[in-house]
Short mmCIF file of C-alpha atoms in Angstrom, two decimals:
data_model
loop_
_atom_site.label_atom_id
_atom_site.label_comp_id
_atom_site.label_asym_id
_atom_site.label_seq_id
_atom_site.Cartn_x
_atom_site.Cartn_y
_atom_site.Cartn_z
CA MET A 209 -17.05 -8.40 83.47
CA ARG A 210 -14.14 -6.23 84.38
CA ARG A 211 -11.47 -5.51 81.83
CA ALA A 212 -8.57 -4.42 84.04
CA LEU A 213 -6.09 -5.06 81.26
CA PHE A 214 -7.65 -2.19 79.32
CA ALA A 215 -7.59 0.36 82.14
CA ALA A 216 -5.16 2.60 80.32
CA LEU A 217 -6.84 2.29 76.93
CA ALA A 218 -9.59 4.42 75.48
CA LEU A 219 -13.00 2.85 74.96
CA GLY A 220 -13.64 1.64 71.45
CA THR A 221 -16.15 -0.13 69.34
CA PHE A 222 -18.51 -3.22 69.33
CA ALA A 223 -21.31 -5.07 67.46
CA CYS A 224 -24.96 -6.00 67.40
CA SER A 225 -26.53 -9.38 67.79
CA ALA A 226 -28.10 -10.27 64.50
CA VAL A 227 -28.47 -8.20 61.47
CA LEU A 228 -31.57 -8.46 59.40
CA GLY A 229 -31.80 -7.62 55.75
CA VAL A 230 -35.25 -6.16 55.14
CA ASP A 231 -35.35 -7.60 51.63
CA ASP A 232 -34.57 -11.20 52.60
CA PHE A 233 -35.06 -12.44 56.11
CA SER A 234 -36.85 -15.71 55.54
CA ILE A 235 -35.59 -18.64 57.57
CA ARG A 236 -35.04 -21.79 55.56
CA PRO A 237 -34.30 -24.77 57.79
CA PRO A 238 -31.88 -27.43 56.59
CA PRO A 239 -33.24 -30.96 56.35
CA ALA A 240 -33.07 -32.96 59.55
CA ASP A 241 -29.96 -34.84 58.44
CA VAL A 242 -28.03 -31.55 57.98
CA PRO A 243 -26.66 -31.86 54.42
CA ASP A 244 -23.26 -30.70 53.35
CA SER A 245 -23.08 -26.92 53.49
CA GLY A 246 -21.28 -26.67 50.18
CA LEU A 247 -18.27 -25.09 51.88
CA ASP A 248 -14.78 -26.57 51.68
CA VAL A 249 -14.80 -28.35 55.02
CA ALA A 250 -14.13 -31.79 56.41
CA ASP A 251 -16.92 -33.46 58.37
CA THR A 252 -16.78 -37.18 59.00
CA SER A 253 -18.73 -39.67 61.05
CA THR A 254 -15.62 -41.49 62.26
CA ILE A 255 -15.75 -39.84 65.66
CA PRO A 256 -15.06 -41.54 69.00
CA ASP A 257 -18.13 -42.86 70.79
CA SER A 258 -19.39 -41.63 74.14
CA VAL A 259 -17.14 -43.94 76.16
CA ALA A 260 -13.95 -42.55 74.64
CA PRO A 261 -11.89 -39.88 76.42
CA ILE A 262 -12.87 -36.30 75.66
CA THR A 263 -9.73 -35.84 73.55
CA GLU A 264 -7.87 -38.76 72.00
CA THR A 265 -4.24 -38.17 72.91
CA GLY A 266 -0.99 -39.94 72.20
CA VAL A 267 2.25 -39.98 74.17
CA PRO A 268 4.08 -36.77 75.14
CA GLY A 269 7.30 -36.32 73.19
CA GLU A 270 6.21 -38.47 70.25
CA CYS A 271 6.02 -35.65 67.68
CA LYS A 272 7.66 -32.45 66.59
CA VAL A 273 5.52 -31.65 63.55
CA ASN A 274 2.01 -32.58 62.44
CA ALA A 275 3.31 -35.04 59.88
CA ASP A 276 4.60 -37.20 62.75
CA CYS A 277 0.99 -37.82 63.77
CA MET A 278 -0.50 -38.75 60.42
CA GLY A 279 0.06 -42.44 61.10
CA ARG A 280 -2.57 -42.25 63.81
CA GLY A 281 -5.22 -41.27 61.30
CA GLU A 282 -6.75 -38.28 59.60
CA PHE A 283 -7.23 -35.06 61.60
CA TRP A 284 -4.42 -35.79 64.06
CA VAL A 285 -1.94 -33.02 64.83
CA CYS A 286 1.03 -32.42 67.11
CA ARG A 287 0.15 -30.51 70.26
CA LYS A 288 2.99 -28.06 70.78
CA SER A 289 2.88 -27.85 74.58
CA ASP A 290 3.95 -31.46 75.20
CA GLN A 291 4.63 -32.76 71.68
CA ALA A 292 1.83 -35.31 71.93
CA CYS A 293 -0.37 -36.29 69.01
CA VAL A 294 -4.03 -35.33 69.48
CA SER A 295 -7.15 -35.81 67.40
CA LEU A 296 -8.84 -32.61 66.27
CA GLN A 297 -12.13 -34.48 66.29
CA SER A 298 -14.09 -35.77 69.26
CA GLN A 299 -17.56 -37.19 69.76
CA ASP A 300 -18.94 -33.64 69.71
CA CYS A 301 -16.51 -31.99 67.30
CA SER A 302 -16.60 -33.18 63.70
CA LYS A 303 -16.30 -30.09 61.51
CA ILE A 304 -12.78 -29.19 60.38
CA VAL A 305 -12.25 -26.08 58.24
CA GLY A 306 -8.86 -24.96 56.94
CA SER A 307 -5.31 -26.22 56.40
CA TYR A 308 -4.97 -28.18 59.63
CA LYS A 309 -1.85 -30.09 58.48
CA ASP A 310 0.18 -26.88 58.33
CA ASP A 311 2.50 -26.63 61.34
CA ASN A 312 1.92 -22.87 61.51
CA ALA A 313 -1.87 -23.20 61.67
CA ILE A 314 -3.74 -21.43 64.46
CA ILE A 315 -6.70 -23.50 65.60
CA ILE A 316 -9.93 -21.81 66.70
CA GLY A 317 -12.95 -23.65 68.09
CA SER A 318 -16.71 -23.19 68.03
CA VAL A 319 -19.44 -24.59 70.29
CA LEU A 320 -22.90 -24.24 68.76
CA PRO A 321 -26.21 -26.14 68.47
CA THR A 322 -25.45 -27.72 65.09
CA THR A 323 -27.44 -30.83 65.99
CA GLY A 324 -30.72 -31.32 67.83
CA ASP A 325 -33.80 -29.12 68.09
CA ASP A 326 -31.93 -25.85 67.54
CA LEU A 327 -29.79 -26.78 64.55
CA THR A 328 -31.59 -24.16 62.45
CA SER A 329 -29.86 -21.61 64.67
CA GLY A 330 -26.46 -23.28 65.00
CA VAL A 331 -25.71 -24.44 61.46
CA PRO A 332 -25.85 -20.96 59.84
CA ILE A 333 -23.61 -19.56 62.58
CA GLU A 334 -21.02 -22.28 61.99
CA ASN A 335 -21.27 -21.70 58.24
CA ALA A 336 -20.56 -18.00 58.76
CA ILE A 337 -17.36 -18.78 60.69
CA ALA A 338 -16.27 -21.09 57.88
CA LEU A 339 -16.90 -18.33 55.35
CA ALA A 340 -14.71 -15.93 57.31
CA ILE A 341 -11.90 -18.48 57.51
CA GLN A 342 -12.12 -18.96 53.76
CA ASP A 343 -11.82 -15.19 53.32
CA PHE A 344 -8.46 -15.30 55.09
CA SER A 345 -7.25 -18.46 53.36
CA GLY A 346 -8.13 -16.89 50.02
CA ASN A 347 -5.91 -13.99 50.99
CA GLY A 348 -2.93 -16.22 51.73
CA HIS A 349 -3.69 -16.72 55.45
CA LEU A 350 -2.42 -14.53 58.29
CA PRO A 351 0.97 -12.81 57.95
CA PRO A 352 4.04 -14.56 59.38
CA ARG A 353 4.88 -14.03 63.00
CA PRO A 354 7.54 -11.29 63.16
CA GLY A 355 10.98 -12.80 62.61
CA THR A 356 9.64 -15.74 60.60
CA THR A 357 8.58 -16.27 56.99
CA ALA A 358 5.74 -18.81 57.16
CA ARG A 359 2.20 -17.52 56.83
CA ARG A 360 -0.34 -18.84 59.33
CA PRO A 361 -3.59 -20.55 58.30
CA LEU A 362 -6.67 -20.30 60.50
CA VAL A 363 -8.39 -23.59 61.24
CA LEU A 364 -11.84 -24.14 62.74
CA VAL A 365 -12.77 -27.15 64.81
CA GLY A 366 -16.56 -26.96 64.94
CA CYS A 367 -18.37 -28.65 67.82
CA THR A 368 -22.02 -29.18 68.63
CA ASP A 369 -23.49 -28.55 72.06
CA ALA A 370 -26.85 -30.08 71.07
CA SER A 371 -28.42 -27.28 73.20
CA ASP A 372 -27.22 -29.14 76.30
CA ASP A 373 -24.99 -27.81 79.10
CA ASP A 374 -23.12 -31.08 79.63
CA VAL A 375 -22.42 -31.60 75.95
CA ALA A 376 -21.26 -28.01 75.65
CA VAL A 377 -18.83 -28.37 78.55
CA ARG A 378 -17.46 -31.62 77.12
CA ALA A 379 -16.96 -30.03 73.70
CA ALA A 380 -15.34 -26.95 75.22
CA LYS A 381 -12.95 -29.11 77.26
CA HIS A 382 -11.86 -30.87 74.09
CA LEU A 383 -11.10 -27.49 72.54
CA ALA A 384 -9.63 -25.57 75.48
CA GLU A 385 -7.88 -28.37 77.38
CA GLY A 386 -7.31 -31.05 74.77
CA LEU A 387 -6.41 -28.93 71.74
CA GLU A 388 -5.41 -25.84 73.76
CA VAL A 389 -7.11 -23.44 71.35
CA PRO A 390 -6.71 -19.76 72.28
CA ALA A 391 -10.28 -18.79 71.34
CA ILE A 392 -13.75 -20.30 70.99
CA ILE A 393 -16.72 -18.77 69.19
CA GLY A 394 -19.89 -19.65 71.09
CA ALA A 395 -22.13 -20.52 72.62
CA ALA A 396 -25.34 -19.50 70.89
CA PHE A 397 -27.45 -19.40 74.06
CA SER A 398 -26.80 -17.42 77.22
CA GLY A 399 -27.12 -20.21 79.77
CA ILE A 400 -24.72 -22.45 77.90
CA THR A 401 -22.33 -19.54 77.35
CA ILE A 402 -22.20 -18.88 81.10
CA LYS A 403 -21.73 -22.59 81.86
CA VAL A 404 -18.91 -23.00 79.35
CA ALA A 405 -17.22 -19.80 80.50
CA THR A 406 -17.28 -20.58 84.22
CA ASP A 407 -16.52 -24.30 83.98
CA VAL A 408 -14.01 -24.35 81.13
CA THR A 409 -12.78 -21.30 79.27
CA ILE A 410 -12.07 -18.85 82.10
CA PRO A 411 -10.03 -21.41 84.09
CA ALA A 412 -8.23 -22.45 80.90
CA GLY A 413 -7.40 -18.88 79.89
CA THR A 414 -9.31 -19.27 76.63
CA LEU A 415 -11.15 -16.35 75.05
CA LEU A 416 -14.87 -17.04 74.57
CA ILE A 417 -16.85 -14.80 72.22
CA SER A 418 -20.56 -15.45 71.73
CA PRO A 419 -22.33 -14.32 68.57
CA SER A 420 -25.83 -14.40 70.06
CA ALA A 421 -25.89 -14.74 73.87
CA THR A 422 -27.67 -11.67 75.21
CA SER A 423 -28.42 -12.34 78.89
CA VAL A 424 -27.81 -9.50 81.33
CA ALA A 425 -26.07 -12.02 83.61
CA ILE A 426 -23.11 -12.26 81.24
CA THR A 427 -22.15 -8.64 81.92
CA GLY A 428 -21.34 -9.36 85.55
CA LEU A 429 -19.23 -12.47 85.06
CA GLN A 430 -15.86 -12.44 86.80
CA ASP A 431 -14.13 -13.46 83.61
CA ASP A 432 -10.59 -12.08 83.78
CA GLY A 433 -11.31 -10.24 80.53
CA LEU A 434 -11.93 -13.45 78.59
CA VAL A 435 -15.69 -13.41 77.83
CA TRP A 436 -16.91 -11.23 74.96
CA ARG A 437 -19.95 -11.09 72.73
CA THR A 438 -20.91 -9.55 69.44
CA SER A 439 -24.48 -9.25 70.70
CA PRO A 440 -25.90 -6.65 73.09
CA SER A 441 -27.33 -7.14 76.56
CA ASP A 442 -31.04 -7.93 76.79
CA VAL A 443 -31.47 -4.69 78.72
CA ILE A 444 -31.55 -2.94 75.34
CA GLN A 445 -34.01 -5.42 73.84
CA ALA A 446 -36.26 -4.90 76.86
CA GLN A 447 -36.05 -1.13 76.42
CA ALA A 448 -37.27 -1.57 72.85
CA ASP A 449 -40.26 -3.62 74.02
CA VAL A 450 -41.18 -1.00 76.60
CA LYS A 451 -41.00 1.82 74.04
CA PHE A 452 -43.08 -0.18 71.56
CA PHE A 453 -45.83 -1.17 73.97
CA PRO A 454 -47.87 2.09 74.14
CA TRP A 455 -48.61 1.80 70.42
CA LEU A 456 -49.65 -1.85 70.80
CA GLU A 457 -51.86 -0.96 73.77
CA GLN A 458 -53.71 1.55 71.57
CA GLN A 459 -54.18 -1.12 68.89
CA VAL A 460 -55.62 -3.56 71.41
CA LEU A 461 -58.03 -1.02 72.90
CA ALA A 462 -59.13 0.36 69.51
CA GLY A 463 -60.77 3.33 71.22
CA ALA A 464 -62.22 1.43 74.19
CA THR A 465 -61.62 2.64 77.76
CA ARG A 466 -61.23 -0.70 79.56
CA ASP A 467 -58.06 -1.99 81.21
CA ILE A 468 -55.97 -4.49 79.29
CA LYS A 469 -54.28 -7.62 80.64
CA VAL A 470 -50.67 -8.64 79.99
CA ALA A 471 -48.79 -11.88 80.67
CA ILE A 472 -45.12 -12.77 80.42
CA ALA A 473 -44.01 -16.39 80.01
CA ASN A 474 -40.31 -17.12 80.05
CA LYS A 475 -37.84 -19.95 79.90
CA GLY A 476 -36.14 -20.47 83.23
CA ASP A 477 -32.62 -19.80 81.97
CA PRO A 478 -30.56 -16.57 82.19
CA TYR A 479 -31.84 -15.43 78.78
CA GLY A 480 -35.54 -15.92 79.49
CA ARG A 481 -35.41 -14.70 83.07
CA GLY A 482 -33.30 -11.69 82.17
CA LEU A 483 -35.71 -10.50 79.49
CA ALA A 484 -38.76 -11.12 81.67
CA GLU A 485 -37.31 -9.23 84.61
CA SER A 486 -36.06 -6.31 82.51
CA VAL A 487 -39.40 -5.85 80.75
CA SER A 488 -41.53 -6.27 83.89
CA GLU A 489 -39.49 -3.67 85.80
CA SER A 490 -40.09 -0.94 83.20
CA LEU A 491 -43.36 -1.85 81.46
CA VAL A 492 -46.28 0.55 81.91
CA PHE A 493 -49.88 0.02 80.75
CA ASN A 494 -53.29 1.10 81.99
CA GLY A 495 -51.40 4.14 83.22
CA LYS A 496 -49.62 2.07 85.89
CA ALA A 497 -46.43 0.10 86.35
CA ALA A 498 -46.88 -3.53 85.35
CA LEU A 499 -45.65 -4.84 88.70
CA ALA A 500 -48.31 -2.77 90.48
CA GLN A 501 -51.03 -4.73 88.66
CA ILE A 502 -50.24 -8.25 89.86
CA GLY A 503 -52.83 -8.12 92.67
CA SER A 504 -56.56 -7.54 92.31
CA PRO A 505 -57.67 -6.90 89.66
CA ARG A 506 -55.05 -9.18 88.14
CA ASN A 507 -54.03 -7.35 85.00
CA PHE A 508 -50.44 -8.59 84.96
CA ALA A 509 -48.95 -12.03 85.56
CA MET A 510 -45.61 -13.75 85.05
CA PHE A 511 -45.08 -17.44 84.29
CA ASP A 512 -41.60 -18.97 84.51
CA TYR A 513 -42.00 -22.40 82.91
CA GLY A 514 -38.52 -23.62 83.87
CA ASP A 515 -35.72 -25.08 81.81
CA ALA A 516 -34.33 -28.51 82.68
CA THR A 517 -37.77 -29.80 83.74
CA PRO A 518 -40.13 -27.36 82.01
CA LYS A 519 -43.73 -26.92 83.15
CA TYR A 520 -45.36 -25.95 79.88
CA THR A 521 -48.85 -27.15 80.80
CA GLU A 522 -49.01 -25.01 83.94
CA ALA A 523 -47.95 -21.90 82.03
CA VAL A 524 -50.35 -22.55 79.14
CA THR A 525 -53.28 -23.21 81.48
CA GLY A 526 -52.52 -20.14 83.57
CA ILE A 527 -52.38 -17.88 80.54
CA ALA A 528 -55.49 -19.35 78.89
CA THR A 529 -57.38 -18.92 82.17
CA MET A 530 -56.20 -15.34 82.63
CA ARG A 531 -57.11 -14.45 79.01
CA PRO A 532 -54.58 -11.63 78.53
CA ASP A 533 -54.68 -9.23 75.62
CA VAL A 534 -50.91 -9.40 75.12
CA VAL A 535 -48.47 -12.23 75.85
CA PHE A 536 -44.70 -11.78 75.94
CA LEU A 537 -42.89 -15.07 75.22
CA PHE A 538 -39.18 -15.11 76.10
CA GLY A 539 -37.27 -18.27 75.30
CA THR A 540 -36.28 -20.26 72.24
CA THR A 541 -38.09 -22.70 69.95
CA GLU A 542 -40.34 -23.94 72.76
CA THR A 543 -42.08 -20.54 72.93
CA LEU A 544 -43.67 -21.53 69.63
CA THR A 545 -43.99 -25.30 69.73
CA GLU A 546 -45.15 -25.53 73.35
CA LEU A 547 -46.38 -22.15 74.59
CA MET A 548 -47.98 -20.38 71.62
CA LYS A 549 -49.36 -23.59 70.16
CA GLY A 550 -50.74 -24.58 73.56
CA ILE A 551 -52.29 -21.18 74.30
CA GLU A 552 -54.03 -21.11 70.94
CA LYS A 553 -55.38 -24.61 71.47
CA GLU A 554 -56.65 -23.89 75.00
CA TRP A 555 -58.11 -20.45 74.23
CA PRO A 556 -61.87 -20.24 74.79
CA THR A 557 -64.06 -20.49 71.71
CA GLY A 558 -67.62 -19.51 70.94
CA VAL A 559 -69.60 -16.33 70.51
CA ASP A 560 -68.58 -14.86 73.87
CA ALA A 561 -64.90 -15.82 73.65
CA PRO A 562 -62.46 -12.92 74.16
CA PRO A 563 -60.19 -11.87 71.30
CA ARG A 564 -57.11 -14.02 70.96
CA PRO A 565 -53.91 -12.46 72.33
CA ARG A 566 -51.19 -10.49 70.60
CA TYR A 567 -47.73 -12.02 70.99
CA ILE A 568 -44.45 -10.19 71.49
CA LEU A 569 -41.47 -12.48 70.95
CA ALA A 570 -37.71 -12.01 71.07
CA ASP A 571 -34.76 -13.12 68.96
CA GLY A 572 -34.79 -16.63 70.42
CA SER A 573 -38.16 -17.25 68.74
CA LEU A 574 -37.06 -16.14 65.29
CA VAL A 575 -36.79 -19.63 63.85
CA SER A 576 -38.52 -21.51 61.05
CA GLU A 577 -41.10 -22.89 63.49
CA ALA A 578 -42.65 -19.41 63.75
CA THR A 579 -43.73 -19.54 60.12
CA ALA A 580 -44.75 -23.19 60.32
CA ILE A 581 -47.01 -22.68 63.34
CA ALA A 582 -48.54 -19.51 61.89
CA ASN A 583 -49.47 -21.45 58.77
CA GLY A 584 -51.16 -24.46 60.21
CA ASN A 585 -52.30 -26.31 63.29
CA PRO A 586 -55.03 -28.93 62.91
CA ASP A 587 -56.13 -28.31 66.50
CA THR A 588 -56.86 -24.64 65.90
CA PRO A 589 -58.82 -23.64 62.78
CA ASP A 590 -58.03 -19.99 63.55
CA TYR A 591 -54.55 -20.55 62.11
CA SER A 592 -55.81 -21.02 58.58
CA ASN A 593 -57.18 -17.51 58.04
CA GLY A 594 -53.99 -15.59 58.74
CA ASN A 595 -55.20 -14.32 62.09
CA LEU A 596 -52.25 -15.66 64.07
CA ARG A 597 -49.68 -14.21 61.68
CA ARG A 598 -51.13 -10.75 62.25
CA ARG A 599 -50.84 -11.13 66.01
CA ILE A 600 -47.10 -11.86 66.07
CA VAL A 601 -44.30 -9.32 66.35
CA GLY A 602 -40.80 -9.78 67.70
CA THR A 603 -37.51 -8.07 68.41
CA ILE A 604 -33.96 -8.90 67.44
CA PRO A 605 -30.71 -6.96 67.81
CA GLY A 606 -29.29 -5.77 64.52
CA THR A 607 -29.28 -3.29 61.73
CA SER A 608 -29.41 -3.38 57.95
CA ASN A 609 -26.27 -2.03 56.34
CA THR A 610 -24.10 -2.45 53.26
CA ASN A 611 -21.71 -4.78 55.08
CA PHE A 612 -24.55 -7.11 55.98
CA LEU A 613 -25.85 -7.13 52.41
CA LYS A 614 -22.37 -8.09 51.19
CA PHE A 615 -22.21 -10.86 53.77
CA GLN A 616 -25.68 -12.02 52.73
CA THR A 617 -24.61 -12.18 49.09
CA LEU A 618 -21.44 -14.11 49.95
CA TYR A 619 -23.33 -16.58 52.12
CA ASN A 620 -26.01 -17.27 49.53
CA ALA A 621 -23.36 -17.75 46.85
CA LYS A 622 -21.19 -20.13 48.86
CA VAL A 623 -23.55 -22.04 51.16
CA THR A 624 -25.85 -24.60 49.57
CA ASP A 625 -27.53 -26.29 52.54
CA GLY A 626 -30.65 -24.11 52.42
CA THR A 627 -29.85 -22.11 55.57
CA SER A 628 -30.22 -18.35 55.79
CA PRO A 629 -27.51 -15.72 56.43
CA SER A 630 -30.15 -13.69 58.26
CA THR A 631 -30.36 -16.23 61.08
CA GLY A 632 -29.64 -14.58 64.41
CA GLY A 633 -25.94 -14.70 65.19
CA ALA A 634 -24.66 -15.60 61.72
CA ALA A 635 -23.35 -12.16 60.77
CA ASN A 636 -22.05 -11.75 64.32
CA ALA A 637 -20.05 -14.97 64.10
CA TYR A 638 -18.54 -13.83 60.81
CA ASP A 639 -17.45 -10.63 62.55
CA ALA A 640 -16.14 -12.54 65.58
CA LEU A 641 -13.74 -14.55 63.44
CA TYR A 642 -12.47 -11.33 61.86
CA ASN A 643 -11.98 -9.84 65.34
CA ILE A 644 -9.95 -12.85 66.43
CA ALA A 645 -7.84 -12.92 63.27
CA PHE A 646 -7.01 -9.22 63.48
CA SER A 647 -6.13 -9.56 67.17
CA ILE A 648 -3.69 -12.34 66.35
CA VAL A 649 -1.94 -10.10 63.83
CA ALA A 650 -1.92 -7.21 66.32
CA ALA A 651 -0.17 -9.48 68.84
CA GLY A 652 3.07 -9.33 66.88
CA ASP A 653 5.56 -11.86 68.26
CA LYS A 654 3.63 -12.56 71.47
CA PRO A 655 2.45 -16.13 72.10
CA ILE A 656 -1.18 -16.40 71.00
CA THR A 657 -3.30 -16.82 74.14
CA GLY A 658 -6.83 -15.86 75.09
CA LYS A 659 -5.65 -12.76 76.92
CA VAL A 660 -3.42 -11.66 74.05
CA ILE A 661 -6.35 -11.96 71.64
CA ALA A 662 -8.53 -9.94 74.03
CA GLU A 663 -5.89 -7.21 74.17
CA GLY A 664 -5.94 -6.97 70.37
CA PHE A 665 -9.60 -5.94 70.33
CA ALA A 666 -8.53 -2.47 71.45
CA LYS A 667 -6.79 -1.97 68.11
CA GLN A 668 -10.11 -2.50 66.32
CA VAL A 669 -12.13 0.13 68.15
CA MET A 670 -9.99 3.20 67.64
CA LYS A 671 -12.17 6.18 66.88
CA GLY A 672 -10.42 8.66 64.64
CA ALA A 673 -8.07 6.05 63.18
CA GLY A 674 -10.24 5.51 60.11
CA ASN A 675 -13.04 3.05 59.42
CA LEU A 676 -12.38 -0.46 58.19
CA ASP A 677 -15.25 -2.58 56.88
CA VAL A 678 -15.39 -6.33 57.28
CA GLY A 679 -14.71 -8.34 54.14
CA PHE A 680 -12.06 -9.93 51.96
CA THR A 681 -11.10 -6.73 50.12
CA ASN A 682 -10.01 -4.96 53.30
CA ILE A 683 -7.98 -7.74 54.90
CA ASN A 684 -4.59 -6.58 53.60
CA THR A 685 -5.26 -3.00 54.67
CA ALA A 686 -5.96 -4.26 58.18
CA PHE A 687 -2.81 -6.39 58.15
CA GLN A 688 -0.67 -3.41 57.14
CA LYS A 689 -2.04 -1.18 59.88
CA LEU A 690 -1.88 -3.78 62.61
CA SER A 691 1.63 -4.90 61.66
CA ALA A 692 2.71 -1.26 61.96
CA GLY A 693 1.23 -1.01 65.45
CA GLN A 694 -1.73 1.03 64.24
CA GLY A 695 -5.45 0.40 64.56
CA PHE A 696 -8.81 1.23 63.01
CA ASP A 697 -12.53 1.51 63.73
CA PHE A 698 -13.97 -1.84 62.63
CA ASN A 699 -17.45 -2.04 61.10
CA GLY A 700 -18.85 -5.54 60.84
CA ALA A 701 -21.59 -7.32 58.94
CA SER A 702 -23.61 -7.11 62.15
CA GLY A 703 -23.07 -3.36 62.48
CA PRO A 704 -20.52 -1.04 64.10
CA LEU A 705 -18.54 -3.07 66.64
CA ASP A 706 -18.38 -0.49 69.39
CA TYR A 707 -16.93 -2.68 72.12
CA ASP A 708 -16.80 -1.31 75.62
CA LEU A 709 -13.39 -2.67 76.56
CA GLU A 710 -14.45 -2.88 80.21
CA THR A 711 -17.44 -5.15 79.62
CA GLY A 712 -16.72 -6.79 76.28
CA GLU A 713 -20.04 -5.67 74.83
CA ALA A 714 -21.80 -2.65 73.36
CA PRO A 715 -25.22 -1.28 72.48
CA SER A 716 -27.02 -2.26 69.32
CA ASP A 717 -30.16 -1.13 67.58
CA ILE A 718 -33.16 -3.44 67.99
CA GLN A 719 -35.28 -4.30 64.97
CA PHE A 720 -38.91 -5.40 65.02
CA TRP A 721 -39.66 -8.47 62.96
CA CYS A 722 -42.91 -9.98 61.75
CA LEU A 723 -44.26 -12.64 59.38
CA PRO A 724 -45.47 -10.75 56.29
CA GLU A 725 -48.00 -12.42 54.04
CA GLU A 726 -46.56 -14.22 51.02
CA ASN A 727 -48.90 -15.83 48.51
CA GLY A 728 -51.73 -15.84 51.00
CA ILE A 729 -49.84 -17.41 53.89
CA ALA A 730 -47.28 -16.35 56.48
CA GLY A 731 -43.84 -15.87 55.01
CA GLY A 732 -40.50 -16.07 56.74
CA GLY A 733 -39.51 -13.67 59.48
CA ARG A 734 -38.50 -10.24 58.24
CA ALA A 735 -37.28 -7.05 59.81
CA SER A 736 -39.81 -4.25 59.48
CA PRO A 737 -38.85 -0.60 58.88
CA LEU A 738 -39.41 0.13 62.59
CA PHE A 739 -36.49 -0.15 65.01
CA TYR A 740 -35.25 1.07 68.36
CA ASN A 741 -32.23 3.34 68.12
CA ALA A 742 -29.91 2.37 70.98
CA GLN A 743 -27.99 5.65 70.85
CA THR A 744 -31.03 7.96 71.02
CA GLU A 745 -33.12 5.48 73.05
CA GLN A 746 -36.08 6.26 70.80
CA MET A 747 -38.13 4.42 68.21
CA GLN A 748 -37.14 5.17 64.63
CA GLY A 749 -39.27 4.67 61.55
CA THR A 750 -43.05 4.76 61.68
CA TYR A 751 -45.69 2.40 62.98
CA GLU A 752 -47.64 2.98 59.78
CA ALA A 753 -44.71 1.75 57.72
CA MET A 754 -44.37 -1.32 59.93
CA THR A 755 -48.10 -2.05 59.68
CA GLN A 756 -47.99 -1.84 55.91
CA PHE A 757 -44.81 -3.90 55.62
CA CYS A 758 -46.08 -6.64 57.92
CA ASN A 759 -49.58 -6.74 56.38
CA PHE A 760 -51.16 -6.55 59.85
#
């Protein structure tokens, strides 16, 4: 991603992918029917069916203000470009947050997995965006555009992608082409982010900012400066795995002198492939490069189980036959429900059976299913004695800081659907909305477009201009500085947002999570005291502290 529009500007500041609070990182999934979040939002079931056009649209020239469209039904507004009435909602977009009837409202979209298998990831992220919008509405909205007197509400139109490329593209088209929003927060996953960016938002001139997409492939997108992320590249997460591995190798050997075996299984999307490739290229064990041990003896193997038509059985059988000491699993929920569960079921049993493998997971596996699988599987008695819990460790971008703890407190006070603020991407989405809002203010009297919002990020990464923490209490200070043409160094709930204005991303520390014992069983995922410092490129904290914290 080249940022030519920032060529004359100094580099500034960016954020990390998901921040974990060490004291409370348990993942609490919402019920399957996704109850009301408790936030002040509109969410109805009166949405067009699948045969309807992507965006319900009236006749050009029929309206001048939103009130002219109210006769068509709730959630209809006047599209300024052609004065046609349009419905904010579509078959994929049902969540409406904010004062949408206000003619000065600025509409922002989101595309996230708020339905389907990954809703435990998407719902908290959407909730976090809604919280940020309520921060600004509680402060009287955004300041008036210079030369006017009306303050400007922020409105969210929240869409689901159901973890599906086609649904995501359809939802994004509703937002970018139908509603002509200047910015979209999403997607949650790298492959969908790339698909939405290339098929919809880049051609439409819409800014796309992902709170949790980490694939290396995103860095190289030809995006005209319109694709950003508040999550770091997987290159950094891979570096953390490589630095961590020598300690784990010692634990596996426990003083023995034999060679160990390692396997990597990955989802066949940009996220899974990127992590697998980055780790395999740098991993060293048995005193040799991993890639040099693929032959005979076969101490290293890689299994890409695909994406659209996954081959779980082949990967599980291959790993169970190889009998590795350590298995890296890079993907999302399926790494637990299909791969780990399958490997444990197929693992040899009996007196001569080899020890069961250690698992190293990534942020995509930090979901409620990790705890559920660690606590019970009728096919594998080994689950019941806590053995599996002790063999699981994972990584996730993030850091624990005061801003995150404040966000955590706000989320738990306002959101009542049982979801967790520590879910990967939630704090990042909260920060992303703040970034967008501040960029709009920095734009002055310019028309609000994707490129104009991108330009405003430079005002939020100004070293030496003073720090500004995310949160309601600092909104007016930010408004004053930005309205005066000044800037600041923004610190988010997800960490310091040290954006590289050329790539739209920045380094982040990587935390190591585990499933500590709670009341005799595996608890929710928590960040241990051990983490990889992205600036020093070294591990920080102690392995002893991690071992004690995780109850290994």
